[in-house]
Coordinates of N, CA and C in Angstrom, one line a residue:
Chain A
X22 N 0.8 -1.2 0.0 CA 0.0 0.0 0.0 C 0.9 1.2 0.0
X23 N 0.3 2.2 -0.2 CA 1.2 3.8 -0.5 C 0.8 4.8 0.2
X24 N -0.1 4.2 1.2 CA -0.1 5.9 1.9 C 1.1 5.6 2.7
X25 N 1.0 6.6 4.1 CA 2.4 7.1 4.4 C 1.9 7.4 6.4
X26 N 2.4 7.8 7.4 CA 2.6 7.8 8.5 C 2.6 9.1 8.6
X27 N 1.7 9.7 9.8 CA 2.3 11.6 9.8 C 2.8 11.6 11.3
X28 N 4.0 12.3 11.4 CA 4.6 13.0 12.7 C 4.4 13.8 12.9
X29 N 4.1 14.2 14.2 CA 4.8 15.8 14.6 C 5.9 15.5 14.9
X30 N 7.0 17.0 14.0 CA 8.3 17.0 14.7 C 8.7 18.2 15.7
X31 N 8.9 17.4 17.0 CA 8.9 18.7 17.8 C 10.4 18.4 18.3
X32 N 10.9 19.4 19.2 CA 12.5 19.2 19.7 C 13.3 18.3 19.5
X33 N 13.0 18.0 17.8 CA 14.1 17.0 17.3 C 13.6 15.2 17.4
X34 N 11.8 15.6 17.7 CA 11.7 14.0 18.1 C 10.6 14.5 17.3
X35 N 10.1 12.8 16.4 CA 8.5 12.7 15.6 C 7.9 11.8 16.9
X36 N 6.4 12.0 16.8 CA 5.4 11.3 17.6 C 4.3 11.1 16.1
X37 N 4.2 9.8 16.7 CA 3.2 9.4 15.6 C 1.9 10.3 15.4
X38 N 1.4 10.8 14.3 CA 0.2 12.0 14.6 C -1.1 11.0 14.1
X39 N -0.7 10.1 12.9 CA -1.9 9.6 12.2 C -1.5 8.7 11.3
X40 N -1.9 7.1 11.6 CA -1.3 6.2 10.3 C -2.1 6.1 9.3
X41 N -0.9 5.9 8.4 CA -2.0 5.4 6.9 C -2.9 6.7 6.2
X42 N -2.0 7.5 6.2 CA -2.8 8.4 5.5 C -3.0 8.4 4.4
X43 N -4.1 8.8 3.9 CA -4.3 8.9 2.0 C -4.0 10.4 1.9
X44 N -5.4 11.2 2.2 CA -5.5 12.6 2.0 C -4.8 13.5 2.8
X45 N -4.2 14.8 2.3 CA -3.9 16.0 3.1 C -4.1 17.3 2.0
X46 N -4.9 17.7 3.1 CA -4.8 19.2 2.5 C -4.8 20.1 3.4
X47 N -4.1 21.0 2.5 CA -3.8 22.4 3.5 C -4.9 23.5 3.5
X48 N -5.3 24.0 4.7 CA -6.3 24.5 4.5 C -6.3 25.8 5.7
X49 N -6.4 27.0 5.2 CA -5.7 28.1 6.1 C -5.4 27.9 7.6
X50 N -3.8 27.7 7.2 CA -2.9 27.2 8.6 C -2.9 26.3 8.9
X51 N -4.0 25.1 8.3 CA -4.6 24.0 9.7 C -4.1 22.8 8.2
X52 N -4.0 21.8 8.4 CA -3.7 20.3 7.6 C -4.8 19.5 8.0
X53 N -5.6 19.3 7.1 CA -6.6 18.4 7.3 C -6.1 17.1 6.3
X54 N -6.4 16.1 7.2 CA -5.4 15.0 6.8 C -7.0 13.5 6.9
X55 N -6.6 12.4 6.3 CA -7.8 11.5 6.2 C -7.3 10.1 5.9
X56 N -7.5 9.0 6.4 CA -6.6 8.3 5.9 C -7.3 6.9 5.7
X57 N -6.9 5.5 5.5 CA -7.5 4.6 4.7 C -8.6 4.4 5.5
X58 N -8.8 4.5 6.8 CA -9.7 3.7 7.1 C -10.8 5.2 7.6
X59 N -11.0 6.2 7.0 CA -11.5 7.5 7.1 C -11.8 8.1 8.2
X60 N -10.5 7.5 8.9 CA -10.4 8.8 10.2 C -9.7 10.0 9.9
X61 N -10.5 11.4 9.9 CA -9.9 12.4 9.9 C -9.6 13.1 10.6
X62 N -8.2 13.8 10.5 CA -7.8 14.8 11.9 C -7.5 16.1 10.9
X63 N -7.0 17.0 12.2 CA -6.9 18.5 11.1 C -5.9 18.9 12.3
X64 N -4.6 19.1 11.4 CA -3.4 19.3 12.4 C -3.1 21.0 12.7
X65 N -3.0 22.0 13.5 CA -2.8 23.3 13.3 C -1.8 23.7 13.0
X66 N -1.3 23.7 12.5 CA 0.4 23.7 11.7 C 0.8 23.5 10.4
X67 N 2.0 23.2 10.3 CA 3.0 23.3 8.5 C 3.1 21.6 8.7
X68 N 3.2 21.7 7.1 CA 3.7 20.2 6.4 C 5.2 20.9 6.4
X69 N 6.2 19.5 7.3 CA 7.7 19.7 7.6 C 8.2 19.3 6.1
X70 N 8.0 18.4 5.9 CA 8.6 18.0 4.7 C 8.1 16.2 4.4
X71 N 7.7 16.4 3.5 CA 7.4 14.8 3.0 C 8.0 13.5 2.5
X72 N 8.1 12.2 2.9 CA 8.8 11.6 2.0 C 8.4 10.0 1.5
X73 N 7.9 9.8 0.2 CA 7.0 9.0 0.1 C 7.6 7.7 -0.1
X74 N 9.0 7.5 -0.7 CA 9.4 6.4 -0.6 C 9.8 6.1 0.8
X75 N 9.9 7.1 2.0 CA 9.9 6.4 3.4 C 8.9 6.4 4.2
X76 N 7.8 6.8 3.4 CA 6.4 6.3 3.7 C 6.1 7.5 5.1
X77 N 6.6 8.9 4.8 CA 6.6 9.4 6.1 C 6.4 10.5 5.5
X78 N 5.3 11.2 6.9 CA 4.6 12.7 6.6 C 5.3 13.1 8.0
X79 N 6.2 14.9 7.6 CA 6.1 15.0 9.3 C 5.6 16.7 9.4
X80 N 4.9 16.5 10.3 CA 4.3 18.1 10.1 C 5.0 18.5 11.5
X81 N 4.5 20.2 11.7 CA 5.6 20.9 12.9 C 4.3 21.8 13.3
X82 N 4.3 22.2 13.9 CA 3.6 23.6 14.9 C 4.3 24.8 14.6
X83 N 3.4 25.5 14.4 CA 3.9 27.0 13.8 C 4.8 27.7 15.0
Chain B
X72 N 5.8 0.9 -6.6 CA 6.3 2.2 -6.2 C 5.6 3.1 -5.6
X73 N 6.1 3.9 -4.6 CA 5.1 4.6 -3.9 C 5.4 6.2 -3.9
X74 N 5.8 6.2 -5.4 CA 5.9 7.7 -4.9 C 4.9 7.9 -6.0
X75 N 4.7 9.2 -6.5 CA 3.1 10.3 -7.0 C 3.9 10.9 -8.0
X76 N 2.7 11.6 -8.8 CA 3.4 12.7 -9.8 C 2.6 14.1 -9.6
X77 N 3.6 15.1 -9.9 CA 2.6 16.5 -8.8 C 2.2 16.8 -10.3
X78 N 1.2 17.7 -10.1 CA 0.6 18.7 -11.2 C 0.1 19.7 -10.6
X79 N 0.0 20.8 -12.2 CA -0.1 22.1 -11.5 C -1.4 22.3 -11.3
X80 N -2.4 23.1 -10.7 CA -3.9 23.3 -10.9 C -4.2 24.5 -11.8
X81 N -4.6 24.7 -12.2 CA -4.9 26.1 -13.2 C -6.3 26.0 -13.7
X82 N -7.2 26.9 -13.6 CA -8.7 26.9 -14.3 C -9.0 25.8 -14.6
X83 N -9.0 24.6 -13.4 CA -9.6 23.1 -13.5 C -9.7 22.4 -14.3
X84 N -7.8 22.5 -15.2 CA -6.9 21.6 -15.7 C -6.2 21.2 -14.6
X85 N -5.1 20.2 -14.5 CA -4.3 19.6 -14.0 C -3.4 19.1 -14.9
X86 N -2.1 20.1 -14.7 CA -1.1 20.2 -15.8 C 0.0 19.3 -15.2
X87 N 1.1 18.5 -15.8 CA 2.1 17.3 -15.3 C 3.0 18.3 -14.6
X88 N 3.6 18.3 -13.4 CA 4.8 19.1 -13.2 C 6.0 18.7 -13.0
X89 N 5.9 17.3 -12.2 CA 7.0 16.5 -12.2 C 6.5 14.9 -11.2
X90 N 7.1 14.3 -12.3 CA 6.9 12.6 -12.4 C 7.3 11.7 -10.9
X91 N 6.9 10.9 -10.6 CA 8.2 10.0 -9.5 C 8.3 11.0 -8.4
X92 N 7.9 11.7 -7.7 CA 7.9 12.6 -6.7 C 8.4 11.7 -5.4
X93 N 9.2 11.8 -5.1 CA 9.9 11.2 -3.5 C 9.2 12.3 -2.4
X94 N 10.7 13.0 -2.4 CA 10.3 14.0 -1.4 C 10.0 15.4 -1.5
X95 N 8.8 16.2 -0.7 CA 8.7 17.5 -0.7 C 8.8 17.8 0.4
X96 N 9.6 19.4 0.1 CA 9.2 20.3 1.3 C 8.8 21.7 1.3
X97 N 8.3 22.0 1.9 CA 7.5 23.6 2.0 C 8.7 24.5 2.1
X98 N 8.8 25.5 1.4 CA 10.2 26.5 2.2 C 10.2 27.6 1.9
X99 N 9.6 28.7 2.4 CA 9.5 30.1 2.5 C 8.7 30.2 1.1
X100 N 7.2 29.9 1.1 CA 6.5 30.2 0.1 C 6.7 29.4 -1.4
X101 N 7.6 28.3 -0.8 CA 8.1 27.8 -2.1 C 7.9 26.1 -1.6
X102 N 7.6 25.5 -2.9 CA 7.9 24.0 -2.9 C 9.1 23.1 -2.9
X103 N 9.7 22.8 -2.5 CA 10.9 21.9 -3.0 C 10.5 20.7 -3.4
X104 N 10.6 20.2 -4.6 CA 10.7 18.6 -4.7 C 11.5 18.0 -5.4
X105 N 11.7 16.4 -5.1 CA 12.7 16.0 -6.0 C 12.2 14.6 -6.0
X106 N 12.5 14.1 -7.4 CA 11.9 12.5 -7.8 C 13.0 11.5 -7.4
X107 N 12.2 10.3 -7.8 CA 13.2 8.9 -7.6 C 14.4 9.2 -8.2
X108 N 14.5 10.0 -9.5 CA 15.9 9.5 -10.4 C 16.5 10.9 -9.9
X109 N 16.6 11.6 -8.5 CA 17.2 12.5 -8.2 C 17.1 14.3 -8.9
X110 N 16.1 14.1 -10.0 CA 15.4 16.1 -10.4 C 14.9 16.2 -9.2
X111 N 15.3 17.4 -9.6 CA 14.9 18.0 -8.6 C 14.2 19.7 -9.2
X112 N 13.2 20.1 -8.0 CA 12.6 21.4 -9.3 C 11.8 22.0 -8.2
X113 N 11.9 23.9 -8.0 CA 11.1 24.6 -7.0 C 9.3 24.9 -7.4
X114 N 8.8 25.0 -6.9 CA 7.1 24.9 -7.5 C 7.1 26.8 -6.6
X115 N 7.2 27.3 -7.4 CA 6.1 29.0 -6.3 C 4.6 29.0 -6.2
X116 N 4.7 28.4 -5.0 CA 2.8 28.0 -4.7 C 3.0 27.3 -3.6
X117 N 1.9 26.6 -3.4 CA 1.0 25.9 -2.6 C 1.1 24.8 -2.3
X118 N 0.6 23.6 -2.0 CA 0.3 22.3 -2.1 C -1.3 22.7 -2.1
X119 N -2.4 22.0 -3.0 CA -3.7 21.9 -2.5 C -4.0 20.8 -2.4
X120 N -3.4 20.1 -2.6 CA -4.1 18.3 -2.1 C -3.4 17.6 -2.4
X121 N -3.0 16.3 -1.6 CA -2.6 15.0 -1.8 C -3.1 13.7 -1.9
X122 N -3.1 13.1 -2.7 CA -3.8 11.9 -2.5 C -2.5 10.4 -2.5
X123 N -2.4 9.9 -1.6 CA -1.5 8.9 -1.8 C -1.7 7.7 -2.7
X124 N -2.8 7.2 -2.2 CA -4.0 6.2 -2.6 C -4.0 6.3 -4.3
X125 N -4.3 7.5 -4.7 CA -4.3 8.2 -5.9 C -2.7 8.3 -6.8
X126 N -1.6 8.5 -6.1 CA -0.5 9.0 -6.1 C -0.5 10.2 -6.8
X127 N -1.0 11.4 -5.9 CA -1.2 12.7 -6.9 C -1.2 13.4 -6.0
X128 N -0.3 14.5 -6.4 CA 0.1 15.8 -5.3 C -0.6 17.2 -6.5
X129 N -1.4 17.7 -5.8 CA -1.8 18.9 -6.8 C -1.0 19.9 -6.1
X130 N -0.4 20.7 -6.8 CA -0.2 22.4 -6.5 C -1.3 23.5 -7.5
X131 N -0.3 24.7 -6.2 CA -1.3 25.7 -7.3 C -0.6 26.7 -6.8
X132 N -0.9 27.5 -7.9 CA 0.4 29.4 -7.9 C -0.5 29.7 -6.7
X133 N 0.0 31.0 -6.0 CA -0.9 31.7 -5.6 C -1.0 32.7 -5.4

């Protein structure tokens, strides 16, 4: 499968935010995120940087 | 393979922008991305959506 894992990265450490994500969008300030099994969360913050071949989303707090 | 191909959004086409998309990151109003075979290419915009599931990252100017 191809979705991917989201972290928050805070003080140099990720915490798991939400597995298996499909969807993300950005949506003024906030990351509304949704994933295979259609649980949705909505993160208040930035997408840190993405990376799909390591199956990893990590977002950060403003 | 699990990486996506981004496109651009424009008047509700979806134009190719770049193939095999590994990793993105957000950086001062700009996109960074770069594919499996190592291109790499800045986007001036957004992210509006991702779909994994899909393997499709939309952008858009703004």
């Amino acid at each position: 499968m191809c979705e991917a894992n989201a972290y928050v990265y805070k003080d140099g450490v990720e915490e798991l935010y939400l597995e298996n994500v499909d969807v993300m969008k950005p949506e003024q300030g906030k990351i509304y995120l949704k994933n295979l099994f259609g649980e949705q969360k909505v993160f208040e913050g930035d997408i840190r940087e993405i990376s799909l071949l390591r199956h990893k989303i990590i977002l950060e707090k403003r």
